[in-house]
Amino acid sequence: MNTRPLLLAALLALTGCAGSGLTGDAFRPAVHVVRAGDTLYSIAWRHGLDHRELARWNDLDSPDHLRVGQRLRLSSRGPVAASDRSTSAPTRQSRTTAQRESQAESRSAPAESEESAKESSKPVGDEPGAWRWPAGGELIGEFGGDGVAGRGIEIAGEMGAAVKASAGGEVVYSGEGLQAYGQLVIIRHGGGFLSAYAHNDRLLVDEGQQVVAGQQIAGMGRTNDGDVLLHFEIRRQGTPVDPLDFLPARE
């Protein structure tokens, strides 16, 4: 029996998953090595994890204290040796946070309590009326299909059209470190919710910035295929959910 076609098909499936910017349980590696520009949120997003669990599994006292070369385990099983933790330069998120904290008074509360306080101070993500449409174009892709596109919805529009925060919260990622998403903004809301806005032409917000619902955060851009659209996701505790279950009905 010629097994080459089966082997080729398996390799293609693995390659497609690795290039998607998000891995499922079956393909998730055991460890992620932190690279320049990585944040706790972008790493969790890439691997389909809850950022709070990722921090807990790796004993991170602050989500901002990642270092280039640091090895993070991507499940609750298996230790990561202390010798694997690099002392090289901090990632972009570490530097940004350090600059902010150097201008603020020292805080006595533990990082975990501070995180909980931030979560509880924001509107809960599944409250009625908590979400708005992030762009005004035609809905051209719905939740549930294959690949990255199926993890959210896609809204057509014109180049540079306003992309707005669907709900109020804190910008926890603003960059282009996840190839399949292009220029990406991730916002943290209450109740363990995150929202993401991908394939932007320009980003108008920075990490750590507080935004309100309806505030413009980016300009719409092109996908790798050349289509002008916004890819929009909502995740609850790291798991993609259908945005149409939360957005108001369009007339």
PDB file of C-alpha atoms in Angstrom:
ATOM      1  CA  MET A   1       0.000   0.000   0.000  1.00  0.00           C
ATOM      2  CA  ASN A   2       1.324   3.435  -0.964  1.00  0.00           C
ATOM      3  CA  THR A   3       1.236   5.555   2.212  1.00  0.00           C
ATOM      4  CA  ARG A   4       2.823   8.692   0.718  1.00  0.00           C
ATOM      5  CA  PRO A   5      -0.527  10.450  -0.046  1.00  0.00           C
ATOM      6  CA  LEU A   6      -1.666   9.881   3.558  1.00  0.00           C
ATOM      7  CA  LEU A   7       1.591  11.214   4.970  1.00  0.00           C
ATOM      8  CA  LEU A   8       1.421  14.270   2.697  1.00  0.00           C
ATOM      9  CA  ALA A   9      -2.146  15.007   3.776  1.00  0.00           C
ATOM     10  CA  ALA A  10      -1.145  14.793   7.439  1.00  0.00           C
ATOM     11  CA  LEU A  11       1.793  17.149   6.917  1.00  0.00           C
ATOM     12  CA  LEU A  12      -0.407  19.665   5.102  1.00  0.00           C
ATOM     13  CA  ALA A  13      -2.928  19.598   7.955  1.00  0.00           C
ATOM     14  CA  LEU A  14      -0.210  20.259  10.521  1.00  0.00           C
ATOM     15  CA  THR A  15       1.296  23.053   8.429  1.00  0.00           C
ATOM     16  CA  GLY A  16      -2.059  24.753   8.040  1.00  0.00           C
ATOM     17  CA  CYS A  17      -2.671  24.655  11.770  1.00  0.00           C
ATOM     18  CA  ALA A  18       0.764  26.032  12.613  1.00  0.00           C
ATOM     19  CA  GLY A  19       0.343  28.947  10.235  1.00  0.00           C
ATOM     20  CA  SER A  20      -3.103  29.931  11.472  1.00  0.00           C
ATOM     21  CA  GLY A  21      -1.895  31.837  14.509  1.00  0.00           C
ATOM     22  CA  LEU A  22      -4.062  29.671  16.755  1.00  0.00           C
ATOM     23  CA  THR A  23      -3.592  26.018  17.662  1.00  0.00           C
ATOM     24  CA  GLY A  24      -6.193  23.573  18.912  1.00  0.00           C
ATOM     25  CA  ASP A  25      -5.685  21.074  21.711  1.00  0.00           C
ATOM     26  CA  ALA A  26      -4.565  18.353  19.294  1.00  0.00           C
ATOM     27  CA  PHE A  27      -1.749  20.478  17.848  1.00  0.00           C
ATOM     28  CA  ARG A  28      -0.770  22.728  20.740  1.00  0.00           C
ATOM     29  CA  PRO A  29       2.915  22.419  21.683  1.00  0.00           C
ATOM     30  CA  ALA A  30       3.892  21.713  25.282  1.00  0.00           C
ATOM     31  CA  VAL A  31       5.928  24.918  25.643  1.00  0.00           C
ATOM     32  CA  HIS A  32       5.969  28.413  24.126  1.00  0.00           C
ATOM     33  CA  VAL A  33       9.290  30.275  24.004  1.00  0.00           C
ATOM     34  CA  VAL A  34       8.677  34.006  24.470  1.00  0.00           C
ATOM     35  CA  ARG A  35       9.764  36.161  21.523  1.00  0.00           C
ATOM     36  CA  ALA A  36      10.207  39.915  21.203  1.00  0.00           C
ATOM     37  CA  GLY A  37       6.780  41.570  21.032  1.00  0.00           C
ATOM     38  CA  ASP A  38       4.939  38.692  22.746  1.00  0.00           C
ATOM     39  CA  THR A  39       2.497  39.454  25.541  1.00  0.00           C
ATOM     40  CA  LEU A  40       0.644  37.113  27.865  1.00  0.00           C
ATOM     41  CA  TYR A  41      -2.535  37.908  25.925  1.00  0.00           C
ATOM     42  CA  SER A  42      -1.094  37.326  22.458  1.00  0.00           C
ATOM     43  CA  ILE A  43       0.440  34.009  23.568  1.00  0.00           C
ATOM     44  CA  ALA A  44      -2.851  32.870  25.101  1.00  0.00           C
ATOM     45  CA  TRP A  45      -4.731  34.002  21.986  1.00  0.00           C
ATOM     46  CA  ARG A  46      -2.343  32.162  19.661  1.00  0.00           C
ATOM     47  CA  HIS A  47      -2.831  28.882  21.525  1.00  0.00           C
ATOM     48  CA  GLY A  48      -6.538  29.212  22.389  1.00  0.00           C
ATOM     49  CA  LEU A  49      -6.006  29.551  26.138  1.00  0.00           C
ATOM     50  CA  ASP A  50      -7.365  31.675  28.967  1.00  0.00           C
ATOM     51  CA  HIS A  51      -4.636  34.201  29.855  1.00  0.00           C
ATOM     52  CA  ARG A  52      -5.366  33.747  33.565  1.00  0.00           C
ATOM     53  CA  GLU A  53      -4.763  30.002  33.398  1.00  0.00           C
ATOM     54  CA  LEU A  54      -1.566  30.572  31.413  1.00  0.00           C
ATOM     55  CA  ALA A  55      -0.320  32.913  34.150  1.00  0.00           C
ATOM     56  CA  ARG A  56      -1.267  30.455  36.890  1.00  0.00           C
ATOM     57  CA  TRP A  57       0.395  27.458  35.207  1.00  0.00           C
ATOM     58  CA  ASN A  58       3.653  29.413  34.966  1.00  0.00           C
ATOM     59  CA  ASP A  59       3.566  31.091  38.404  1.00  0.00           C
ATOM     60  CA  LEU A  60       3.597  34.576  36.869  1.00  0.00           C
ATOM     61  CA  ASP A  61       3.087  37.142  39.608  1.00  0.00           C
ATOM     62  CA  SER A  62       2.354  39.758  36.933  1.00  0.00           C
ATOM     63  CA  PRO A  63       1.190  39.290  33.320  1.00  0.00           C
ATOM     64  CA  ASP A  64       3.669  41.982  32.280  1.00  0.00           C
ATOM     65  CA  HIS A  65       6.853  40.315  33.471  1.00  0.00           C
ATOM     66  CA  LEU A  66       7.680  38.188  30.433  1.00  0.00           C
ATOM     67  CA  ARG A  67      11.207  37.977  29.063  1.00  0.00           C
ATOM     68  CA  VAL A  68      12.520  37.033  25.654  1.00  0.00           C
ATOM     69  CA  GLY A  69      13.594  33.374  25.738  1.00  0.00           C
ATOM     70  CA  GLN A  70      11.399  32.510  28.734  1.00  0.00           C
ATOM     71  CA  ARG A  71       9.691  29.123  28.367  1.00  0.00           C
ATOM     72  CA  LEU A  72       5.994  28.975  29.251  1.00  0.00           C
ATOM     73  CA  ARG A  73       4.161  25.699  29.595  1.00  0.00           C
ATOM     74  CA  LEU A  74       0.847  25.592  27.752  1.00  0.00           C
ATOM     75  CA  SER A  75      -0.996  23.213  30.051  1.00  0.00           C
ATOM     76  CA  SER A  76      -1.243  22.496  33.757  1.00  0.00           C
ATOM     77  CA  ARG A  77       0.985  19.444  33.369  1.00  0.00           C
ATOM     78  CA  GLY A  78       4.764  19.272  33.381  1.00  0.00           C
ATOM     79  CA  PRO A  79       7.230  21.673  35.032  1.00  0.00           C
ATOM     80  CA  VAL A  80       9.286  24.303  33.248  1.00  0.00           C
ATOM     81  CA  ALA A  81      12.800  24.374  34.688  1.00  0.00           C
ATOM     82  CA  ALA A  82      13.864  27.569  36.416  1.00  0.00           C
ATOM     83  CA  SER A  83      17.057  27.536  34.317  1.00  0.00           C
ATOM     84  CA  ASP A  84      14.899  27.979  31.200  1.00  0.00           C
ATOM     85  CA  ARG A  85      13.783  31.414  32.341  1.00  0.00           C
ATOM     86  CA  SER A  86      15.891  33.913  30.402  1.00  0.00           C
ATOM     87  CA  THR A  87      17.369  37.052  31.911  1.00  0.00           C
ATOM     88  CA  SER A  88      17.490  38.783  28.530  1.00  0.00           C
ATOM     89  CA  ALA A  89      15.742  42.032  27.686  1.00  0.00           C
ATOM     90  CA  PRO A  90      12.041  42.284  28.593  1.00  0.00           C
ATOM     91  CA  THR A  91       9.376  42.054  25.896  1.00  0.00           C
ATOM     92  CA  ARG A  92       7.560  45.108  24.605  1.00  0.00           C
ATOM     93  CA  GLN A  93       4.780  44.663  27.162  1.00  0.00           C
ATOM     94  CA  SER A  94       7.275  44.495  30.027  1.00  0.00           C
ATOM     95  CA  ARG A  95       8.985  47.717  28.964  1.00  0.00           C
ATOM     96  CA  THR A  96       5.693  49.567  28.444  1.00  0.00           C
ATOM     97  CA  THR A  97       4.363  48.504  31.812  1.00  0.00           C
ATOM     98  CA  ALA A  98       7.629  49.347  33.566  1.00  0.00           C
ATOM     99  CA  GLN A  99       7.459  52.864  32.184  1.00  0.00           C
ATOM    100  CA  ARG A 100       3.883  53.274  33.391  1.00  0.00           C
ATOM    101  CA  GLU A 101       4.634  51.843  36.824  1.00  0.00           C
ATOM    102  CA  SER A 102       7.709  54.041  37.310  1.00  0.00           C
ATOM    103  CA  GLN A 103       5.405  57.056  37.256  1.00  0.00           C
ATOM    104  CA  ALA A 104       2.900  55.594  39.695  1.00  0.00           C
ATOM    105  CA  GLU A 105       2.989  55.011  43.429  1.00  0.00           C
ATOM    106  CA  SER A 106       4.024  51.547  44.592  1.00  0.00           C
ATOM    107  CA  ARG A 107       1.065  49.292  45.274  1.00  0.00           C
ATOM    108  CA  SER A 108       0.881  46.931  48.230  1.00  0.00           C
ATOM    109  CA  ALA A 109      -1.884  44.623  46.927  1.00  0.00           C
ATOM    110  CA  PRO A 110      -0.730  41.386  45.229  1.00  0.00           C
ATOM    111  CA  ALA A 111      -0.898  41.235  41.423  1.00  0.00           C
ATOM    112  CA  GLU A 112      -3.630  38.582  41.496  1.00  0.00           C
ATOM    113  CA  SER A 113      -5.887  40.793  43.658  1.00  0.00           C
ATOM    114  CA  GLU A 114      -5.203  43.733  41.366  1.00  0.00           C
ATOM    115  CA  GLU A 115      -6.179  41.638  38.353  1.00  0.00           C
ATOM    116  CA  SER A 116      -9.422  40.607  40.061  1.00  0.00           C
ATOM    117  CA  ALA A 117     -10.199  44.218  40.916  1.00  0.00           C
ATOM    118  CA  LYS A 118      -9.724  45.259  37.287  1.00  0.00           C
ATOM    119  CA  GLU A 119     -12.016  42.474  36.114  1.00  0.00           C
ATOM    120  CA  SER A 120     -14.763  43.343  38.593  1.00  0.00           C
ATOM    121  CA  SER A 121     -14.607  47.051  37.779  1.00  0.00           C
ATOM    122  CA  LYS A 122     -15.568  46.517  34.128  1.00  0.00           C
ATOM    123  CA  PRO A 123     -19.042  45.751  32.737  1.00  0.00           C
ATOM    124  CA  VAL A 124     -19.722  42.021  32.544  1.00  0.00           C
ATOM    125  CA  GLY A 125     -19.463  40.852  28.946  1.00  0.00           C
ATOM    126  CA  ASP A 126     -22.813  39.049  28.770  1.00  0.00           C
ATOM    127  CA  GLU A 127     -24.929  41.875  30.191  1.00  0.00           C
ATOM    128  CA  PRO A 128     -27.764  42.875  27.845  1.00  0.00           C
ATOM    129  CA  GLY A 129     -26.711  45.792  25.663  1.00  0.00           C
ATOM    130  CA  ALA A 130     -23.039  45.489  26.632  1.00  0.00           C
ATOM    131  CA  TRP A 131     -21.871  44.998  23.030  1.00  0.00           C
ATOM    132  CA  ARG A 132     -22.045  47.104  19.859  1.00  0.00           C
ATOM    133  CA  TRP A 133     -21.240  46.296  16.263  1.00  0.00           C
ATOM    134  CA  PRO A 134     -17.562  47.079  15.662  1.00  0.00           C
ATOM    135  CA  ALA A 135     -18.060  48.178  12.050  1.00  0.00           C
ATOM    136  CA  GLY A 136     -20.948  49.180   9.846  1.00  0.00           C
ATOM    137  CA  GLY A 137     -20.458  47.006   6.752  1.00  0.00           C
ATOM    138  CA  GLU A 138     -22.159  43.880   5.468  1.00  0.00           C
ATOM    139  CA  LEU A 139     -21.784  40.632   7.398  1.00  0.00           C
ATOM    140  CA  ILE A 140     -19.989  38.302   4.970  1.00  0.00           C
ATOM    141  CA  GLY A 141     -18.685  35.549   7.251  1.00  0.00           C
ATOM    142  CA  GLU A 142     -20.280  33.837  10.237  1.00  0.00           C
ATOM    143  CA  PHE A 143     -18.975  31.904  13.214  1.00  0.00           C
ATOM    144  CA  GLY A 144     -18.308  28.175  12.980  1.00  0.00           C
ATOM    145  CA  GLY A 145     -16.412  27.630   9.747  1.00  0.00           C
ATOM    146  CA  ASP A 146     -12.915  26.297   9.226  1.00  0.00           C
ATOM    147  CA  GLY A 147      -9.699  28.080  10.167  1.00  0.00           C
ATOM    148  CA  VAL A 148      -9.274  31.454  11.794  1.00  0.00           C
ATOM    149  CA  ALA A 149     -12.246  32.945   9.927  1.00  0.00           C
ATOM    150  CA  GLY A 150     -14.620  30.489  11.617  1.00  0.00           C
ATOM    151  CA  ARG A 151     -13.616  31.646  15.097  1.00  0.00           C
ATOM    152  CA  GLY A 152     -15.465  34.918  14.658  1.00  0.00           C
ATOM    153  CA  ILE A 153     -17.410  36.924  12.106  1.00  0.00           C
ATOM    154  CA  GLU A 154     -16.254  38.980   9.133  1.00  0.00           C
ATOM    155  CA  ILE A 155     -17.625  42.381   8.161  1.00  0.00           C
ATOM    156  CA  ALA A 156     -16.946  43.912   4.743  1.00  0.00           C
ATOM    157  CA  GLY A 157     -16.124  47.570   4.325  1.00  0.00           C
ATOM    158  CA  GLU A 158     -13.915  50.164   2.722  1.00  0.00           C
ATOM    159  CA  MET A 159     -10.203  50.677   3.256  1.00  0.00           C
ATOM    160  CA  GLY A 160      -9.654  52.815   6.351  1.00  0.00           C
ATOM    161  CA  ALA A 161     -13.284  52.586   7.532  1.00  0.00           C
ATOM    162  CA  ALA A 162     -13.709  53.067  11.281  1.00  0.00           C
ATOM    163  CA  VAL A 163     -13.248  50.016  13.492  1.00  0.00           C
ATOM    164  CA  LYS A 164     -14.780  50.660  16.911  1.00  0.00           C
ATOM    165  CA  ALA A 165     -14.564  49.004  20.309  1.00  0.00           C
ATOM    166  CA  SER A 166     -17.531  46.690  20.669  1.00  0.00           C
ATOM    167  CA  ALA A 167     -17.561  47.196  24.443  1.00  0.00           C
ATOM    168  CA  GLY A 168     -15.573  49.179  26.971  1.00  0.00           C
ATOM    169  CA  GLY A 169     -12.395  47.764  28.454  1.00  0.00           C
ATOM    170  CA  GLU A 170      -8.585  47.784  28.440  1.00  0.00           C
ATOM    171  CA  VAL A 171      -6.430  47.329  25.347  1.00  0.00           C
ATOM    172  CA  VAL A 172      -4.193  44.358  26.168  1.00  0.00           C
ATOM    173  CA  TYR A 173      -2.663  43.857  22.722  1.00  0.00           C
ATOM    174  CA  SER A 174      -1.999  46.204  19.803  1.00  0.00           C
ATOM    175  CA  GLY A 175       0.380  44.909  17.163  1.00  0.00           C
ATOM    176  CA  GLU A 176       1.014  42.424  14.361  1.00  0.00           C
ATOM    177  CA  GLY A 177       2.701  39.506  16.096  1.00  0.00           C
ATOM    178  CA  LEU A 178       0.039  36.964  15.047  1.00  0.00           C
ATOM    179  CA  GLN A 179       0.499  36.523  11.320  1.00  0.00           C
ATOM    180  CA  ALA A 180      -2.964  35.197  10.498  1.00  0.00           C
ATOM    181  CA  TYR A 181      -4.610  38.255  12.098  1.00  0.00           C
ATOM    182  CA  GLY A 182      -2.516  41.051  10.569  1.00  0.00           C
ATOM    183  CA  GLN A 183      -2.588  44.248  12.601  1.00  0.00           C
ATOM    184  CA  LEU A 184      -4.626  43.224  15.629  1.00  0.00           C
ATOM    185  CA  VAL A 185      -6.236  44.853  18.664  1.00  0.00           C
ATOM    186  CA  ILE A 186      -7.382  42.781  21.663  1.00  0.00           C
ATOM    187  CA  ILE A 187      -9.523  44.364  24.391  1.00  0.00           C
ATOM    188  CA  ARG A 188     -10.179  42.851  27.822  1.00  0.00           C
ATOM    189  CA  HIS A 189     -13.662  43.246  29.289  1.00  0.00           C
ATOM    190  CA  GLY A 190     -15.320  41.992  32.458  1.00  0.00           C
ATOM    191  CA  GLY A 191     -16.478  38.456  33.105  1.00  0.00           C
ATOM    192  CA  GLY A 192     -13.472  36.804  31.450  1.00  0.00           C
ATOM    193  CA  PHE A 193     -14.312  38.224  28.012  1.00  0.00           C
ATOM    194  CA  LEU A 194     -11.853  39.394  25.343  1.00  0.00           C
ATOM    195  CA  SER A 195     -12.673  40.884  21.948  1.00  0.00           C
ATOM    196  CA  ALA A 196     -10.359  41.039  18.933  1.00  0.00           C
ATOM    197  CA  TYR A 197     -10.293  43.210  15.797  1.00  0.00           C
ATOM    198  CA  ALA A 198      -8.073  41.903  13.002  1.00  0.00           C
ATOM    199  CA  HIS A 199      -6.749  42.876   9.537  1.00  0.00           C
ATOM    200  CA  ASN A 200      -6.513  46.582  10.277  1.00  0.00           C
ATOM    201  CA  ASP A 201      -4.772  49.143   8.100  1.00  0.00           C
ATOM    202  CA  ARG A 202      -3.757  51.239  11.101  1.00  0.00           C
ATOM    203  CA  LEU A 203      -3.985  50.967  14.884  1.00  0.00           C
ATOM    204  CA  LEU A 204      -5.124  53.954  16.934  1.00  0.00           C
ATOM    205  CA  VAL A 205      -4.763  52.619  20.487  1.00  0.00           C
ATOM    206  CA  ASP A 206      -1.899  51.421  22.674  1.00  0.00           C
ATOM    207  CA  GLU A 207      -1.599  48.601  25.171  1.00  0.00           C
ATOM    208  CA  GLY A 208      -2.800  49.625  28.612  1.00  0.00           C
ATOM    209  CA  GLN A 209      -5.225  52.219  27.213  1.00  0.00           C
ATOM    210  CA  GLN A 210      -8.811  52.277  28.461  1.00  0.00           C
ATOM    211  CA  VAL A 211     -11.456  52.539  25.735  1.00  0.00           C
ATOM    212  CA  VAL A 212     -15.211  52.984  25.747  1.00  0.00           C
ATOM    213  CA  ALA A 213     -17.817  51.248  23.606  1.00  0.00           C
ATOM    214  CA  GLY A 214     -18.049  52.894  20.192  1.00  0.00           C
ATOM    215  CA  GLN A 215     -14.593  54.496  20.344  1.00  0.00           C
ATOM    216  CA  GLN A 216     -12.586  54.174  17.128  1.00  0.00           C
ATOM    217  CA  ILE A 217      -9.589  51.935  17.725  1.00  0.00           C
ATOM    218  CA  ALA A 218      -8.381  51.193  14.192  1.00  0.00           C
ATOM    219  CA  GLY A 219      -8.953  51.621  10.479  1.00  0.00           C
ATOM    220  CA  MET A 220     -10.130  48.673   8.390  1.00  0.00           C
ATOM    221  CA  GLY A 221      -7.498  46.991   6.228  1.00  0.00           C
ATOM    222  CA  ARG A 222      -6.870  44.030   3.928  1.00  0.00           C
ATOM    223  CA  THR A 223      -6.443  40.333   4.576  1.00  0.00           C
ATOM    224  CA  ASN A 224      -3.550  38.381   3.094  1.00  0.00           C
ATOM    225  CA  ASP A 225      -5.915  37.536   0.215  1.00  0.00           C
ATOM    226  CA  GLY A 226      -6.502  41.218  -0.514  1.00  0.00           C
ATOM    227  CA  ASP A 227     -10.074  41.423   0.807  1.00  0.00           C
ATOM    228  CA  VAL A 228     -11.008  44.564   2.761  1.00  0.00           C
ATOM    229  CA  LEU A 229     -12.808  43.421   5.912  1.00  0.00           C
ATOM    230  CA  LEU A 230     -12.796  43.285   9.690  1.00  0.00           C
ATOM    231  CA  HIS A 231     -12.407  39.913  11.375  1.00  0.00           C
ATOM    232  CA  PHE A 232     -14.053  40.184  14.812  1.00  0.00           C
ATOM    233  CA  GLU A 233     -13.906  37.663  17.642  1.00  0.00           C
ATOM    234  CA  ILE A 234     -15.256  37.384  21.159  1.00  0.00           C
ATOM    235  CA  ARG A 235     -13.681  34.872  23.536  1.00  0.00           C
ATOM    236  CA  ARG A 236     -14.910  33.847  26.962  1.00  0.00           C
ATOM    237  CA  GLN A 237     -12.197  32.408  29.213  1.00  0.00           C
ATOM    238  CA  GLY A 238     -10.066  31.749  26.134  1.00  0.00           C
ATOM    239  CA  THR A 239     -12.750  29.966  24.098  1.00  0.00           C
ATOM    240  CA  PRO A 240     -14.206  31.555  20.925  1.00  0.00           C
ATOM    241  CA  VAL A 241     -17.958  32.197  21.118  1.00  0.00           C
ATOM    242  CA  ASP A 242     -20.371  33.365  18.434  1.00  0.00           C
ATOM    243  CA  PRO A 243     -20.356  37.194  18.392  1.00  0.00           C
ATOM    244  CA  LEU A 244     -23.896  37.187  16.991  1.00  0.00           C
ATOM    245  CA  ASP A 245     -25.092  35.812  20.340  1.00  0.00           C
ATOM    246  CA  PHE A 246     -23.936  39.069  21.970  1.00  0.00           C
ATOM    247  CA  LEU A 247     -24.321  41.780  19.320  1.00  0.00           C
ATOM    248  CA  PRO A 248     -27.686  43.538  18.939  1.00  0.00           C
ATOM    249  CA  ALA A 249     -29.881  42.585  15.999  1.00  0.00           C
ATOM    250  CA  ARG A 250     -29.486  44.759  12.921  1.00  0.00           C
ATOM    251  CA  GLU A 251     -32.575  46.292  11.406  1.00  0.00           C
TER     252      GLU A 251
END
